[in-house]
Amino acid sequence: MAKTDAFNADTRKRVTARELKLELKRLVEAIVGDEENGDGVCEDQASKVLSALKEMKLRKSESISLGSVCVPEEFRCPISKQLMGDPVILSSGKTYDRPFIQKYLKEGHGTCPLTQQVLSHTILTPNLLVGEMISKWCMNNGIAPPKPVAALDDELVTDAERDRLKLLLEKMSSSLPVQKDAAKELRLLTKRMPSFRALFGQSADAIPQLLNPLSPGGGVDTADSDLQEDLITTVLNLSIHDSNKKLVGESPIVIPLLIESLKGKTVEIKRNAAAALFTLSALDLNKQIIGQQGAMQPLIELLDEGHPLAIKDAASAIFNLCILSENKVRAIRDGAIQAILKKIRDKTLVEELLAILAMLSGHPKSVEEMCANEAVGCLLSILRESHCERNKENCVVILYTICYYNRSQLRQVREEEDDFGTISKVAQFGTSRAQRKASGILERLHKVTSVTHTT
């Protein structure tokens, strides 16, 4: 992997198309050949190399032949700052290169990038005059005319976007009003533009610069709540981008900051911090990092607080993290069982929380906690009254485990079966998994009854 890391650094410098193609070939062979690549690094690197090739293709005619020739400003696209290959006129009367203005409009903008004039329509008219002028200028200067690009990849980054990001990140070291304006813009850009999310993955310094106002020197306790909300939401936006998950998760400042923000000043800060942890935990390596950093307890506390906007994000993060066995132990230790049963009894997010409880139920300590919190009666009630097959399945899965580890709970299950035939109904009409677990409970009840009658 050292070679790949070295290459990744080189791609930020000037490399040839041949070098890019050779590296892409090597990465594809590594992926197809099933080499050690458990964390998906080769796939991520191949994606980055492919993006670099696309960008190089887009600029090829200009980069090969322009040299030291000064391109007239009217021949450059105002968005990309590159020599236009397919100039078109917007309804505002301004001319842009087709793929770049199409990308701009696709992102939902309704104004002209240059004049900010509201567009009466988004029809693009070929600017034949400028096109001819560019062709003649190229011919007179011995330059190959740029070839039109049919479509622009959403993640292809322009020089203008790089410059914009650099300026916004520099503002993170300025005064509070400047920081707040820049943070708000970064939040919007990373929400709307995949290319801006991808851009953060090209610089190791981008995330530390972004979070500079919340660094240990300042801290979230003293930070402006609006600024903190925008920065945490920007981290969430970045985490949605698959190729950023490893980069963001392994940044030494991100996970501790998100965990601290679970106790933030506003509900929006808390829920977006939880959502970011959920998104990052899609990677097993991040599950481990997040669990080791101590996220489970504040997530459970957020779940226990009961704010409807935050509970679902906290529950989603807990579920994802508990796929890792060591995080199950942490969740049980930090009070997850009690908090979950409390919410289920309040009829809050019953389906999601039963799924977490079923996941945790395989651990003996969780059975002990459930019995101490009188979970059996609650589960039997849901099993009897619910019309949701998934809820019934999870309930009977949990009950099966409780009956396996703690025979003393069989009496309550026996009474429920005698009065309502609840378990038998699931064994007959439930999902295939629910039928198996319900049949297992009935067999256990039968064995215990047989032993009792025999003795």
Tab-separated table of C-alpha atoms in Angstrom:
chain	number	residue	atom	x	y	z
A	1	MET	CA	0.000	0.000	0.000
A	2	ALA	CA	3.025	2.276	0.336
A	3	LYS	CA	3.205	2.523	-3.443
A	4	THR	CA	-0.442	3.595	-3.637
A	5	ASP	CA	0.013	6.213	-0.915
A	6	ALA	CA	3.062	7.585	-2.685
A	7	PHE	CA	1.166	7.708	-5.955
A	8	ASN	CA	-1.762	9.451	-4.267
A	9	ALA	CA	0.625	12.214	-3.225
A	10	ASP	CA	2.026	12.409	-6.758
A	11	THR	CA	-1.385	12.860	-8.354
A	12	ARG	CA	-1.629	16.198	-6.619
A	13	LYS	CA	1.397	17.201	-8.694
A	14	ARG	CA	1.704	17.028	-12.495
A	15	VAL	CA	1.651	13.461	-13.819
A	16	THR	CA	1.231	12.060	-17.322
A	17	ALA	CA	-1.819	10.247	-18.656
A	18	ARG	CA	0.363	7.165	-19.168
A	19	GLU	CA	1.346	7.114	-15.489
A	20	LEU	CA	-2.303	7.434	-14.477
A	21	LYS	CA	-3.322	4.595	-16.802
A	22	LEU	CA	-0.553	2.316	-15.532
A	23	GLU	CA	-1.569	2.951	-11.933
A	24	LEU	CA	-5.239	2.332	-12.764
A	25	LYS	CA	-4.290	-0.956	-14.433
A	26	ARG	CA	-2.294	-2.001	-11.350
A	27	LEU	CA	-5.186	-1.186	-9.022
A	28	VAL	CA	-7.735	-3.030	-11.176
A	29	GLU	CA	-5.461	-6.105	-11.244
A	30	ALA	CA	-5.177	-5.936	-7.441
A	31	ILE	CA	-8.953	-5.756	-7.057
A	32	VAL	CA	-9.727	-8.522	-9.579
A	33	GLY	CA	-6.913	-10.684	-8.237
A	34	ASP	CA	-8.413	-10.627	-4.705
A	35	GLU	CA	-5.278	-9.246	-3.111
A	36	GLU	CA	-5.361	-8.047	0.478
A	37	ASN	CA	-7.839	-5.202	0.271
A	38	GLY	CA	-10.223	-5.703	3.177
A	39	ASP	CA	-10.798	-2.017	3.763
A	40	GLY	CA	-11.534	-1.170	0.108
A	41	VAL	CA	-8.458	1.044	-0.275
A	42	CYS	CA	-7.709	-0.187	-3.804
A	43	GLU	CA	-11.252	0.571	-4.944
A	44	ASP	CA	-11.044	4.077	-3.433
A	45	GLN	CA	-7.689	4.733	-5.093
A	46	ALA	CA	-8.946	3.428	-8.457
A	47	SER	CA	-11.898	5.801	-8.242
A	48	LYS	CA	-9.574	8.744	-7.563
A	49	VAL	CA	-7.257	7.812	-10.451
A	50	LEU	CA	-10.247	7.480	-12.794
A	51	SER	CA	-11.474	10.942	-11.757
A	52	ALA	CA	-8.007	12.357	-12.388
A	53	LEU	CA	-7.991	10.804	-15.877
A	54	LYS	CA	-11.390	12.315	-16.635
A	55	GLU	CA	-10.213	15.737	-15.548
A	56	MET	CA	-7.021	15.376	-17.573
A	57	LYS	CA	-9.054	14.407	-20.640
A	58	LEU	CA	-11.229	17.471	-20.169
A	59	ARG	CA	-8.190	19.739	-20.093
A	60	LYS	CA	-6.032	17.828	-22.550
A	61	SER	CA	-6.134	20.119	-25.533
A	62	GLU	CA	-5.463	23.159	-23.382
A	63	SER	CA	-2.739	21.667	-21.191
A	64	ILE	CA	-0.827	20.141	-24.123
A	65	SER	CA	-0.744	23.078	-26.456
A	66	LEU	CA	-1.379	26.383	-24.672
A	67	GLY	CA	2.051	26.584	-23.119
A	68	SER	CA	2.851	30.192	-22.350
A	69	VAL	CA	0.157	31.596	-24.694
A	70	CYS	CA	-2.175	33.995	-22.889
A	71	VAL	CA	-5.802	32.950	-23.440
A	72	PRO	CA	-8.174	35.915	-23.917
A	73	GLU	CA	-10.514	36.223	-20.946
A	74	GLU	CA	-13.621	36.132	-23.166
A	75	PHE	CA	-12.585	32.671	-24.375
A	76	ARG	CA	-12.435	31.250	-20.853
A	77	CYS	CA	-15.508	29.813	-19.119
A	78	PRO	CA	-16.339	32.014	-16.093
A	79	ILE	CA	-16.922	28.858	-14.022
A	80	SER	CA	-14.017	26.592	-14.984
A	81	LYS	CA	-11.568	29.355	-16.035
A	82	GLN	CA	-10.621	27.030	-18.932
A	83	LEU	CA	-10.687	27.555	-22.691
A	84	MET	CA	-14.263	26.824	-23.790
A	85	GLY	CA	-14.902	23.837	-26.030
A	86	ASP	CA	-18.669	24.282	-26.382
A	87	PRO	CA	-19.643	27.905	-25.604
A	88	VAL	CA	-23.355	28.456	-24.934
A	89	ILE	CA	-25.424	31.511	-24.018
A	90	LEU	CA	-27.508	31.558	-20.826
A	91	SER	CA	-30.793	33.525	-20.717
A	92	SER	CA	-28.878	36.281	-18.880
A	93	GLY	CA	-26.810	36.808	-22.049
A	94	LYS	CA	-23.564	35.512	-20.514
A	95	THR	CA	-21.532	32.774	-22.194
A	96	TYR	CA	-20.304	29.594	-20.466
A	97	ASP	CA	-18.819	26.246	-21.446
A	98	ARG	CA	-21.768	23.853	-21.783
A	99	PRO	CA	-20.744	21.029	-19.350
A	100	PHE	CA	-19.914	23.464	-16.546
A	101	ILE	CA	-23.083	25.542	-16.773
A	102	GLN	CA	-25.116	22.332	-17.082
A	103	LYS	CA	-23.547	21.094	-13.879
A	104	TYR	CA	-24.305	24.431	-12.202
A	105	LEU	CA	-27.972	24.309	-13.264
A	106	LYS	CA	-28.280	20.643	-12.281
A	107	GLU	CA	-27.317	21.588	-8.726
A	108	GLY	CA	-30.540	23.604	-8.509
A	109	HIS	CA	-29.296	27.141	-9.093
A	110	GLY	CA	-31.763	29.541	-10.709
A	111	THR	CA	-29.531	32.565	-11.201
A	112	CYS	CA	-26.688	33.540	-13.527
A	113	PRO	CA	-23.311	32.785	-11.875
A	114	LEU	CA	-21.846	36.111	-13.025
A	115	THR	CA	-24.731	38.572	-12.660
A	116	GLN	CA	-26.890	36.739	-10.077
A	117	GLN	CA	-29.827	37.645	-12.328
A	118	VAL	CA	-32.838	35.312	-11.929
A	119	LEU	CA	-33.049	33.155	-15.055
A	120	SER	CA	-36.235	33.367	-17.125
A	121	HIS	CA	-35.434	29.884	-18.506
A	122	THR	CA	-32.561	27.406	-18.562
A	123	ILE	CA	-32.359	26.779	-22.315
A	124	LEU	CA	-28.747	26.913	-23.529
A	125	THR	CA	-28.146	28.486	-26.943
A	126	PRO	CA	-24.894	27.684	-28.808
A	127	ASN	CA	-22.705	30.772	-29.122
A	128	LEU	CA	-21.521	30.127	-32.667
A	129	LEU	CA	-19.710	33.452	-32.923
A	130	VAL	CA	-17.524	32.846	-29.866
A	131	GLY	CA	-16.994	29.266	-31.017
A	132	GLU	CA	-15.661	30.457	-34.361
A	133	MET	CA	-13.487	33.094	-32.683
A	134	ILE	CA	-11.936	30.441	-30.426
A	135	SER	CA	-11.270	28.172	-33.431
A	136	LYS	CA	-9.551	31.000	-35.353
A	137	TRP	CA	-7.551	32.047	-32.304
A	138	CYS	CA	-6.382	28.460	-31.789
A	139	MET	CA	-5.431	28.161	-35.485
A	140	ASN	CA	-3.476	31.441	-35.456
A	141	ASN	CA	-1.563	30.333	-32.358
A	142	GLY	CA	-0.905	26.786	-33.535
A	143	ILE	CA	-3.142	25.325	-30.839
A	144	ALA	CA	-5.505	22.368	-31.260
A	145	PRO	CA	-9.102	23.558	-30.639
A	146	PRO	CA	-10.600	22.155	-27.405
A	147	LYS	CA	-12.994	19.265	-27.965
A	148	PRO	CA	-16.531	19.644	-26.561
A	149	VAL	CA	-17.267	17.484	-23.509
A	150	ALA	CA	-20.644	15.741	-23.742
A	151	ALA	CA	-21.196	15.510	-19.983
A	152	LEU	CA	-19.345	16.417	-16.818
A	153	ASP	CA	-18.929	13.972	-13.962
A	154	ASP	CA	-20.665	15.239	-10.797
A	155	GLU	CA	-17.459	14.621	-8.850
A	156	LEU	CA	-15.095	16.286	-11.318
A	157	VAL	CA	-13.503	19.206	-9.497
A	158	THR	CA	-12.745	22.491	-11.245
A	159	ASP	CA	-9.933	24.928	-10.465
A	160	ALA	CA	-12.563	27.482	-9.484
A	161	GLU	CA	-13.952	25.057	-6.875
A	162	ARG	CA	-10.470	24.361	-5.539
A	163	ASP	CA	-9.809	28.079	-5.197
A	164	ARG	CA	-13.165	28.620	-3.501
A	165	LEU	CA	-12.547	25.865	-0.963
A	166	LYS	CA	-9.063	27.166	-0.214
A	167	LEU	CA	-10.437	30.660	0.456
A	168	LEU	CA	-13.277	29.384	2.669
A	169	LEU	CA	-10.932	27.194	4.722
A	170	GLU	CA	-8.543	30.127	5.219
A	171	LYS	CA	-11.461	32.070	6.693
A	172	MET	CA	-11.771	29.444	9.442
A	173	SER	CA	-8.784	31.142	11.105
A	174	SER	CA	-10.342	34.599	10.923
A	175	SER	CA	-12.800	36.484	13.169
A	176	LEU	CA	-16.059	34.897	14.346
A	177	PRO	CA	-18.354	36.711	11.858
A	178	VAL	CA	-16.090	35.672	8.963
A	179	GLN	CA	-15.940	32.084	10.274
A	180	LYS	CA	-19.732	31.916	10.516
A	181	ASP	CA	-20.276	33.150	6.958
A	182	ALA	CA	-17.697	30.718	5.579
A	183	ALA	CA	-19.087	27.792	7.597
A	184	LYS	CA	-22.606	28.444	6.340
A	185	GLU	CA	-21.396	28.479	2.743
A	186	LEU	CA	-19.377	25.279	3.228
A	187	ARG	CA	-22.443	23.595	4.689
A	188	LEU	CA	-24.495	24.482	1.612
A	189	LEU	CA	-21.760	23.607	-0.888
A	190	THR	CA	-21.086	20.176	0.633
A	191	LYS	CA	-24.809	19.482	0.696
A	192	ARG	CA	-25.484	20.393	-2.927
A	193	MET	CA	-22.260	19.522	-4.727
A	194	PRO	CA	-20.700	16.021	-4.800
A	195	SER	CA	-17.577	17.600	-6.296
A	196	PHE	CA	-17.081	19.734	-3.190
A	197	ARG	CA	-17.418	16.676	-0.960
A	198	ALA	CA	-14.861	14.869	-3.134
A	199	LEU	CA	-12.535	17.872	-2.961
A	200	PHE	CA	-12.026	17.426	0.795
A	201	GLY	CA	-10.514	14.007	0.128
A	202	GLN	CA	-7.698	15.558	-1.907
A	203	SER	CA	-6.077	17.383	0.999
A	204	ALA	CA	-5.011	16.030	4.368
A	205	ASP	CA	-5.228	19.538	5.844
A	206	ALA	CA	-8.800	20.332	4.738
A	207	ILE	CA	-10.639	18.747	7.689
A	208	PRO	CA	-8.327	20.178	10.410
A	209	GLN	CA	-8.721	23.611	8.790
A	210	LEU	CA	-12.496	23.215	8.655
A	211	LEU	CA	-12.729	22.334	12.345
A	212	ASN	CA	-10.164	24.854	13.531
A	213	PRO	CA	-12.797	26.967	15.385
A	214	LEU	CA	-13.762	23.865	17.421
A	215	SER	CA	-10.237	22.645	18.062
A	216	PRO	CA	-8.952	22.075	21.626
A	217	GLY	CA	-7.914	25.722	21.827
A	218	GLY	CA	-11.551	26.796	21.536
A	219	GLY	CA	-13.738	23.770	22.197
A	220	VAL	CA	-17.421	23.134	21.640
A	221	ASP	CA	-18.466	24.397	25.068
A	222	THR	CA	-17.464	27.944	24.245
A	223	ALA	CA	-18.168	27.820	20.508
A	224	ASP	CA	-20.944	29.815	18.887
A	225	SER	CA	-23.907	27.414	18.487
A	226	ASP	CA	-24.686	28.489	14.898
A	227	LEU	CA	-21.051	28.023	13.891
A	228	GLN	CA	-20.869	24.639	15.601
A	229	GLU	CA	-24.094	23.487	13.938
A	230	ASP	CA	-22.844	24.440	10.473
A	231	LEU	CA	-19.467	22.751	10.978
A	232	ILE	CA	-20.929	19.533	12.393
A	233	THR	CA	-23.452	19.422	9.539
A	234	THR	CA	-20.610	19.911	7.051
A	235	VAL	CA	-18.833	16.904	8.593
A	236	LEU	CA	-22.084	14.954	8.139
A	237	ASN	CA	-22.260	16.012	4.491
A	238	LEU	CA	-18.644	14.940	3.945
A	239	SER	CA	-19.282	11.584	5.622
A	240	ILE	CA	-22.045	10.761	3.149
A	241	HIS	CA	-19.387	10.614	0.408
A	242	ASP	CA	-18.151	6.994	0.407
A	243	SER	CA	-14.536	7.787	-0.425
A	244	ASN	CA	-14.410	10.219	2.535
A	245	LYS	CA	-15.544	7.774	5.233
A	246	LYS	CA	-12.086	6.369	5.968
A	247	LEU	CA	-10.413	9.786	5.794
A	248	VAL	CA	-12.954	11.427	8.130
A	249	GLY	CA	-13.100	8.489	10.544
A	250	GLU	CA	-9.343	8.305	10.949
A	251	SER	CA	-8.893	12.040	11.474
A	252	PRO	CA	-7.783	12.365	15.118
A	253	ILE	CA	-10.088	15.317	15.794
A	254	VAL	CA	-13.370	14.284	14.127
A	255	ILE	CA	-14.726	11.393	16.241
A	256	PRO	CA	-13.951	13.047	19.626
A	257	LEU	CA	-15.596	16.241	18.346
A	258	LEU	CA	-18.719	14.395	17.186
A	259	ILE	CA	-18.964	12.577	20.518
A	260	GLU	CA	-18.643	15.853	22.403
A	261	SER	CA	-21.276	17.387	20.124
A	262	LEU	CA	-23.801	14.707	21.145
A	263	LYS	CA	-24.201	16.922	24.226
A	264	GLY	CA	-24.351	20.109	22.156
A	265	LYS	CA	-26.390	23.228	22.830
A	266	THR	CA	-29.077	22.567	20.214
A	267	VAL	CA	-31.047	19.540	19.064
A	268	GLU	CA	-29.763	20.086	15.529
A	269	ILE	CA	-26.142	19.800	16.677
A	270	LYS	CA	-26.906	16.613	18.612
A	271	ARG	CA	-28.862	14.876	15.874
A	272	ASN	CA	-26.380	15.763	13.134
A	273	ALA	CA	-23.481	14.533	15.269
A	274	ALA	CA	-25.353	11.244	15.789
A	275	ALA	CA	-26.181	11.052	12.080
A	276	ALA	CA	-22.511	11.590	11.199
A	277	LEU	CA	-21.472	8.772	13.559
A	278	PHE	CA	-24.110	6.541	11.957
A	279	THR	CA	-22.865	7.333	8.442
A	280	LEU	CA	-19.196	6.850	9.358
A	281	SER	CA	-19.959	3.540	11.096
A	282	ALA	CA	-20.739	1.976	7.718
A	283	LEU	CA	-17.014	1.036	7.744
A	284	ASP	CA	-16.034	-1.697	10.229
A	285	LEU	CA	-12.792	0.112	11.031
A	286	ASN	CA	-14.786	3.214	11.967
A	287	LYS	CA	-17.131	1.125	14.134
A	288	GLN	CA	-14.095	0.103	16.145
A	289	ILE	CA	-12.695	3.644	16.388
A	290	ILE	CA	-16.053	5.160	17.393
A	291	GLY	CA	-16.649	2.491	20.046
A	292	GLN	CA	-13.154	2.801	21.499
A	293	GLN	CA	-13.470	6.592	21.682
A	294	GLY	CA	-16.491	6.234	24.024
A	295	ALA	CA	-19.445	7.127	21.798
A	296	MET	CA	-21.864	4.535	23.145
A	297	GLN	CA	-22.791	6.171	26.455
A	298	PRO	CA	-23.568	9.655	25.061
A	299	LEU	CA	-25.560	8.037	22.233
A	300	ILE	CA	-27.601	6.086	24.785
A	301	GLU	CA	-28.095	9.249	26.833
A	302	LEU	CA	-29.298	11.028	23.685
A	303	LEU	CA	-31.697	8.157	23.046
A	304	ASP	CA	-32.906	8.404	26.635
A	305	GLU	CA	-33.520	12.169	26.448
A	306	GLY	CA	-36.510	11.564	24.271
A	307	HIS	CA	-36.394	14.437	21.786
A	308	PRO	CA	-38.163	13.026	18.706
A	309	LEU	CA	-35.720	14.642	16.253
A	310	ALA	CA	-32.675	13.114	17.928
A	311	ILE	CA	-33.853	9.656	19.006
A	312	LYS	CA	-33.944	8.111	15.549
A	313	ASP	CA	-30.427	9.273	14.639
A	314	ALA	CA	-29.088	8.007	17.965
A	315	ALA	CA	-30.859	4.653	17.526
A	316	SER	CA	-29.513	4.268	13.987
A	317	ALA	CA	-25.962	4.926	15.175
A	318	ILE	CA	-26.296	2.472	18.082
A	319	PHE	CA	-27.661	-0.245	15.772
A	320	ASN	CA	-24.817	0.149	13.273
A	321	LEU	CA	-22.147	0.210	15.959
A	322	CYS	CA	-23.535	-2.888	17.701
A	323	ILE	CA	-22.946	-5.001	14.616
A	324	LEU	CA	-19.419	-5.167	16.072
A	325	SER	CA	-19.452	-7.596	19.026
A	326	GLU	CA	-17.196	-5.499	21.259
A	327	ASN	CA	-19.610	-2.581	20.908
A	328	LYS	CA	-22.482	-4.790	22.071
A	329	VAL	CA	-20.651	-5.260	25.355
A	330	ARG	CA	-20.139	-1.500	25.639
A	331	ALA	CA	-23.806	-0.797	24.901
A	332	ILE	CA	-25.050	-3.239	27.549
A	333	ARG	CA	-22.543	-1.894	30.082
A	334	ASP	CA	-23.581	1.708	29.396
A	335	GLY	CA	-27.289	1.120	30.019
A	336	ALA	CA	-28.706	0.460	26.576
A	337	ILE	CA	-31.171	-2.237	27.709
A	338	GLN	CA	-32.887	-0.060	30.292
A	339	ALA	CA	-33.054	2.972	27.975
A	340	ILE	CA	-34.430	0.907	25.082
A	341	LEU	CA	-37.119	-0.812	27.172
A	342	LYS	CA	-38.194	2.555	28.569
A	343	LYS	CA	-38.727	3.923	25.053
A	344	ILE	CA	-40.496	0.772	23.872
A	345	ARG	CA	-42.938	1.020	26.786
A	346	ASP	CA	-43.550	4.640	25.763
A	347	LYS	CA	-44.290	3.319	22.225
A	348	THR	CA	-41.395	5.325	20.789
A	349	LEU	CA	-39.536	3.914	17.756
A	350	VAL	CA	-40.682	0.430	18.735
A	351	GLU	CA	-39.609	-1.239	15.492
A	352	GLU	CA	-36.100	0.242	15.456
A	353	LEU	CA	-35.472	-0.354	19.161
A	354	LEU	CA	-36.720	-3.956	19.089
A	355	ALA	CA	-34.190	-4.591	16.325
A	356	ILE	CA	-31.381	-3.317	18.569
A	357	LEU	CA	-32.676	-5.347	21.522
A	358	ALA	CA	-32.757	-8.490	19.364
A	359	MET	CA	-29.166	-7.833	18.314
A	360	LEU	CA	-28.037	-7.409	21.926
A	361	SER	CA	-30.078	-10.327	23.303
A	362	GLY	CA	-27.486	-12.951	22.372
A	363	HIS	CA	-25.195	-11.752	25.147
A	364	PRO	CA	-25.879	-13.355	28.573
A	365	LYS	CA	-25.453	-10.020	30.345
A	366	SER	CA	-28.244	-8.532	28.226
A	367	VAL	CA	-30.618	-11.307	29.370
A	368	GLU	CA	-29.775	-10.479	32.951
A	369	GLU	CA	-30.533	-6.796	32.300
A	370	MET	CA	-33.797	-7.569	30.495
A	371	CYS	CA	-35.031	-9.807	33.297
A	372	ALA	CA	-34.127	-7.157	35.871
A	373	ASN	CA	-36.165	-4.615	33.879
A	374	GLU	CA	-39.179	-6.972	33.453
A	375	ALA	CA	-38.813	-7.203	29.699
A	376	VAL	CA	-40.788	-10.452	29.271
A	377	GLY	CA	-44.187	-8.933	30.034
A	378	CYS	CA	-43.496	-6.017	27.703
A	379	LEU	CA	-42.405	-8.311	24.874
A	380	LEU	CA	-45.392	-10.648	25.284
A	381	SER	CA	-47.734	-7.664	25.162
A	382	ILE	CA	-46.236	-6.471	21.866
A	383	LEU	CA	-46.297	-10.013	20.496
A	384	ARG	CA	-49.987	-10.295	21.347
A	385	GLU	CA	-51.125	-6.899	20.124
A	386	SER	CA	-48.818	-5.885	17.255
A	387	HIS	CA	-49.740	-6.285	13.602
A	388	CYS	CA	-46.137	-5.736	12.460
A	389	GLU	CA	-44.501	-9.026	11.458
A	390	ARG	CA	-41.005	-7.644	11.970
A	391	ASN	CA	-41.851	-6.605	15.538
A	392	LYS	CA	-43.325	-10.037	16.263
A	393	GLU	CA	-40.228	-11.715	14.862
A	394	ASN	CA	-37.848	-9.645	16.987
A	395	CYS	CA	-39.967	-10.155	20.096
A	396	VAL	CA	-39.990	-13.927	19.753
A	397	VAL	CA	-36.243	-13.954	18.977
A	398	ILE	CA	-35.577	-12.082	22.219
A	399	LEU	CA	-37.986	-14.265	24.210
A	400	TYR	CA	-36.350	-17.426	22.873
A	401	THR	CA	-32.944	-16.218	24.110
A	402	ILE	CA	-34.358	-15.232	27.519
A	403	CYS	CA	-35.993	-18.643	27.914
A	404	TYR	CA	-32.739	-20.337	26.941
A	405	TYR	CA	-30.601	-18.484	29.501
A	406	ASN	CA	-33.154	-18.010	32.308
A	407	ARG	CA	-35.667	-20.796	32.995
A	408	SER	CA	-37.376	-18.745	35.685
A	409	GLN	CA	-38.993	-16.637	32.964
A	410	LEU	CA	-40.753	-19.656	31.449
A	411	ARG	CA	-43.573	-19.437	33.970
A	412	GLN	CA	-44.702	-16.048	32.664
A	413	VAL	CA	-44.445	-17.296	29.084
A	414	ARG	CA	-46.451	-20.411	30.039
A	415	GLU	CA	-49.239	-18.279	31.533
A	416	GLU	CA	-49.369	-16.137	28.387
A	417	GLU	CA	-49.596	-19.242	26.228
A	418	ASP	CA	-52.349	-20.765	28.368
A	419	ASP	CA	-54.413	-17.560	28.369
A	420	PHE	CA	-53.962	-16.361	24.780
A	421	GLY	CA	-52.032	-18.978	22.787
A	422	THR	CA	-49.683	-16.161	21.747
A	423	ILE	CA	-46.603	-18.284	21.034
A	424	SER	CA	-48.614	-20.932	19.173
A	425	LYS	CA	-50.089	-18.300	16.849
A	426	VAL	CA	-46.603	-17.067	15.947
A	427	ALA	CA	-45.406	-20.650	15.432
A	428	GLN	CA	-48.263	-21.129	12.963
A	429	PHE	CA	-48.557	-17.771	11.184
A	430	GLY	CA	-45.309	-15.846	11.769
A	431	THR	CA	-42.343	-15.350	9.463
A	432	SER	CA	-40.138	-18.397	8.887
A	433	ARG	CA	-37.626	-17.205	11.467
A	434	ALA	CA	-40.364	-16.310	13.956
A	435	GLN	CA	-41.947	-19.744	13.478
A	436	ARG	CA	-38.637	-21.475	14.262
A	437	LYS	CA	-38.058	-19.438	17.425
A	438	ALA	CA	-41.661	-19.792	18.598
A	439	SER	CA	-41.521	-23.565	18.042
A	440	GLY	CA	-38.307	-23.634	20.058
A	441	ILE	CA	-40.029	-21.835	22.954
A	442	LEU	CA	-42.973	-24.243	22.825
A	443	GLU	CA	-40.604	-27.229	22.892
A	444	ARG	CA	-38.853	-25.780	25.926
A	445	LEU	CA	-42.190	-25.210	27.653
A	446	HIS	CA	-43.186	-28.796	26.869
A	447	LYS	CA	-39.930	-30.214	28.273
A	448	VAL	CA	-40.226	-28.227	31.478
A	449	THR	CA	-43.882	-29.294	31.867
A	450	SER	CA	-42.979	-32.945	31.230
A	451	VAL	CA	-40.188	-32.868	33.794
A	452	THR	CA	-42.544	-31.249	36.333
A	453	HIS	CA	-45.236	-33.895	35.820
A	454	THR	CA	-42.650	-36.709	35.968
A	455	THR	CA	-41.176	-35.559	39.246
